[in-house]
Each structure stands twice: as C-alpha cells, then as structure tokens.
Amino acid sequence: MIKLNNRTKINKTKIRVGRGIGSGKGKTSGRGVKGQKSRSGVAIKSFEGGQMPLYRRLPKRGFNPILREKIAILNLDKIQSFIDKKSLKSNDLINSELLKKLRLINKNSIKLKILGSGNIKDKVNIEADLASKSAVEKLEKIGGSIQIKK
C-alpha cells in the first residue's frame, strides 16, 4: 500500500494471477490442480460447501396458495345420498356446523359451498356461504330454500 497524505490508498492493486512463479499466483493461479473448480466459467450452482442448501432448507410451497380459505364443497346429489342413508334429516337446517358435527365435511373447512351436480328429491333448508346458480334453481324448483350468509 502506498501512503498518500497520511491516508492509505483507497483502490488496492488487483492481484494479477497466472504471471509467473515469483508472483505466488502463477501456474495454476491459486485454483489447485485439475477438477471442475479449476476450469474457467464453472460455478457449482447452489452448492454451499456441504451445508444444507438454501433451496432445501425452505419449505416447499409452489402452487398452493398459503392464505387460501378451505371451502367444503357439497353437491346436491351428495346431500340426497346422505338423506337416503339417514345421515341427515330433510326437515333439519343443513349448515356447516351440522355437517362438521356429523363428520360429513372436514372440520377444518371454513366455508361451505353448495354445487348443483345431480338431483335432489326432498325439500331441504340449507344455510351456506356460497352456492352455484344451478344449485339455487334446483332447490327452488322442488320447494326447498337456501340462505347464503354474507
């Protein structure tokens, strides 16, 4: 380092590798002998010297939205099959609390959505968070009702 006005030099001179044996960085230029790391233009991607790499330390989470609400989906034909099996009574108010209690939907589900696949024969009263247009039409056609929570 060169002293300039009692201050050390700001820009240090770059070590020029491969410039003879006397420089201390000659011949192999400090890269050791042979192997992948001695070649030019090679970086071992995401290798951290045997430490568990960052991409393996973090949890997998692609294509699974973290904040997605768990919605239980129930088709009309499924409700009819529960009534036929005597799991549900057609005169009861069918809501998510009742279905969770009878273990017909997952206890972790936050909302209940009624879909209109299949047919329903019995008049039922349903309370749900969401419902498809076809489900509402089919329920009203047979004289049942659906209340949608806001």
Short mmCIF file of C-alpha atoms in Angstrom, two decimals:
data_model
loop_
_atom_site.label_atom_id
_atom_site.label_comp_id
_atom_site.label_asym_id
_atom_site.label_seq_id
_atom_site.Cartn_x
_atom_site.Cartn_y
_atom_site.Cartn_z
CA MET A 1 0.00 0.00 0.00
CA ILE A 2 1.17 3.47 -0.86
CA LYS A 3 0.78 6.32 1.62
CA LEU A 4 -0.77 9.46 0.19
CA ASN A 5 -1.08 12.46 2.52
CA ASN A 6 -1.22 10.24 5.65
CA ARG A 7 -4.09 8.24 4.12
CA THR A 8 -3.95 4.66 2.87
CA LYS A 9 -4.54 4.06 -0.78
CA ILE A 10 -8.27 3.58 -1.44
CA ASN A 11 -8.01 1.41 -4.55
CA LYS A 12 -5.86 -1.62 -3.87
CA THR A 13 -3.95 -3.01 -6.81
CA LYS A 14 -5.55 -6.14 -8.23
CA ILE A 15 -3.61 -9.39 -7.87
CA ARG A 16 -2.66 -10.48 -11.38
CA VAL A 17 -2.88 -14.26 -11.41
CA GLY A 18 -1.00 -16.50 -13.79
CA ARG A 19 2.00 -14.15 -14.15
CA GLY A 20 4.92 -16.39 -13.24
CA ILE A 21 6.23 -18.41 -10.35
CA GLY A 22 7.62 -15.42 -8.45
CA SER A 23 4.22 -13.76 -8.03
CA GLY A 24 2.94 -16.55 -5.79
CA LYS A 25 -0.13 -16.88 -8.00
CA GLY A 26 1.49 -18.41 -11.07
CA LYS A 27 0.93 -21.66 -12.99
CA THR A 28 -2.48 -22.80 -11.65
CA SER A 29 -3.40 -19.27 -10.46
CA GLY A 30 -4.49 -20.37 -7.00
CA ARG A 31 -7.07 -22.82 -8.33
CA GLY A 32 -5.38 -26.01 -7.21
CA VAL A 33 -4.92 -28.92 -9.58
CA LYS A 34 -7.43 -30.34 -12.07
CA GLY A 35 -11.13 -30.84 -11.31
CA GLN A 36 -14.27 -28.90 -12.11
CA LYS A 37 -13.39 -25.89 -9.96
CA SER A 38 -10.05 -25.35 -11.70
CA ARG A 39 -11.71 -24.77 -15.06
CA SER A 40 -12.89 -21.37 -16.21
CA GLY A 41 -16.56 -20.39 -16.31
CA VAL A 42 -17.68 -23.03 -13.81
CA ALA A 43 -19.69 -22.32 -10.69
CA ILE A 44 -21.36 -25.20 -8.91
CA LYS A 45 -24.88 -23.82 -8.65
CA SER A 46 -26.42 -23.69 -5.19
CA PHE A 47 -23.56 -25.68 -3.67
CA GLU A 48 -22.75 -24.34 -0.22
CA GLY A 49 -19.77 -26.46 0.72
CA GLY A 50 -21.78 -29.37 2.10
CA GLN A 51 -24.04 -27.12 4.19
CA MET A 52 -27.72 -27.84 3.52
CA PRO A 53 -28.50 -25.53 0.58
CA LEU A 54 -30.98 -22.69 1.00
CA TYR A 55 -33.44 -24.15 -1.51
CA ARG A 56 -33.62 -27.35 0.58
CA ARG A 57 -33.85 -25.55 3.94
CA LEU A 58 -37.00 -23.67 2.93
CA PRO A 59 -40.41 -25.39 2.83
CA LYS A 60 -41.99 -26.33 -0.48
CA ARG A 61 -44.94 -24.13 -1.32
CA GLY A 62 -45.42 -23.75 -5.07
CA PHE A 63 -48.99 -23.76 -6.48
CA ASN A 64 -50.52 -23.95 -3.00
CA PRO A 65 -51.77 -20.52 -2.02
CA ILE A 66 -50.89 -20.10 1.66
CA LEU A 67 -53.82 -17.86 2.57
CA ARG A 68 -56.48 -19.77 0.61
CA GLU A 69 -59.63 -20.38 2.63
CA LYS A 70 -60.61 -24.01 2.98
CA ILE A 71 -64.02 -24.35 1.32
CA ALA A 72 -66.03 -27.55 1.76
CA ILE A 73 -67.83 -28.42 -1.49
CA LEU A 74 -71.09 -30.35 -1.42
CA ASN A 75 -73.18 -31.39 -4.43
CA LEU A 76 -76.95 -31.77 -4.30
CA ASP A 77 -76.77 -35.49 -5.15
CA LYS A 78 -74.40 -35.97 -2.19
CA ILE A 79 -76.89 -34.27 0.13
CA GLN A 80 -79.63 -36.54 -1.28
CA SER A 81 -77.48 -39.63 -0.67
CA PHE A 82 -76.91 -38.53 2.96
CA ILE A 83 -80.69 -38.16 3.38
CA ASP A 84 -81.27 -41.60 1.81
CA LYS A 85 -78.71 -43.15 4.16
CA LYS A 86 -80.47 -41.44 7.09
CA SER A 87 -77.31 -39.46 7.97
CA LEU A 88 -79.31 -36.25 7.53
CA LYS A 89 -82.96 -35.48 8.09
CA SER A 90 -84.67 -33.48 5.34
CA ASN A 91 -86.50 -31.25 7.83
CA ASP A 92 -83.24 -30.14 9.55
CA LEU A 93 -81.47 -26.90 8.68
CA ILE A 94 -78.38 -28.13 6.87
CA ASN A 95 -75.38 -25.91 7.65
CA SER A 96 -71.65 -26.28 8.08
CA GLU A 97 -71.86 -26.79 11.87
CA LEU A 98 -74.27 -29.73 11.49
CA LEU A 99 -72.21 -31.27 8.69
CA LYS A 100 -68.99 -30.94 10.72
CA LYS A 101 -70.69 -32.48 13.77
CA LEU A 102 -71.85 -35.46 11.68
CA ARG A 103 -68.37 -35.62 10.07
CA LEU A 104 -69.76 -35.24 6.56
CA ILE A 105 -67.33 -32.40 5.79
CA ASN A 106 -63.83 -31.67 7.08
CA LYS A 107 -63.70 -29.96 10.47
CA ASN A 108 -61.01 -27.54 9.20
CA SER A 109 -63.17 -26.14 6.41
CA ILE A 110 -64.09 -22.50 6.93
CA LYS A 111 -66.82 -22.07 4.30
CA LEU A 112 -69.47 -24.29 2.72
CA LYS A 113 -70.31 -24.18 -0.98
CA ILE A 114 -73.30 -25.96 -2.50
CA LEU A 115 -72.96 -27.08 -6.12
CA GLY A 116 -75.78 -28.19 -8.40
CA SER A 117 -74.47 -31.50 -9.70
CA GLY A 118 -77.08 -34.29 -9.59
CA ASN A 119 -80.72 -34.12 -8.50
CA ILE A 120 -82.41 -33.71 -5.14
CA LYS A 121 -85.88 -35.08 -4.38
CA ASP A 122 -86.53 -33.94 -0.80
CA LYS A 123 -87.32 -30.41 0.32
CA VAL A 124 -84.35 -29.18 2.31
CA ASN A 125 -83.37 -25.95 4.01
CA ILE A 126 -79.70 -25.14 3.55
CA GLU A 127 -77.55 -22.41 5.04
CA ALA A 128 -74.26 -21.97 3.16
CA ASP A 129 -71.61 -19.35 2.46
CA LEU A 130 -71.63 -19.88 -1.31
CA ALA A 131 -73.89 -21.58 -3.85
CA SER A 132 -73.91 -22.05 -7.60
CA LYS A 133 -76.79 -20.74 -9.72
CA SER A 134 -77.81 -24.27 -10.77
CA ALA A 135 -77.97 -25.40 -7.12
CA VAL A 136 -80.21 -22.45 -6.19
CA GLU A 137 -82.51 -23.12 -9.19
CA LYS A 138 -82.85 -26.84 -8.40
CA LEU A 139 -83.57 -26.20 -4.72
CA GLU A 140 -86.23 -23.57 -5.50
CA LYS A 141 -87.84 -25.83 -8.12
CA ILE A 142 -88.55 -28.58 -5.55
CA GLY A 143 -89.66 -26.07 -2.90
CA GLY A 144 -86.53 -26.07 -0.77
CA SER A 145 -84.67 -22.97 0.31
CA ILE A 146 -81.07 -21.82 0.57
CA GLN A 147 -79.83 -18.94 2.70
CA ILE A 148 -76.49 -17.51 1.69
CA LYS A 149 -74.51 -15.95 4.54
CA LYS A 150 -72.89 -12.60 3.86
#
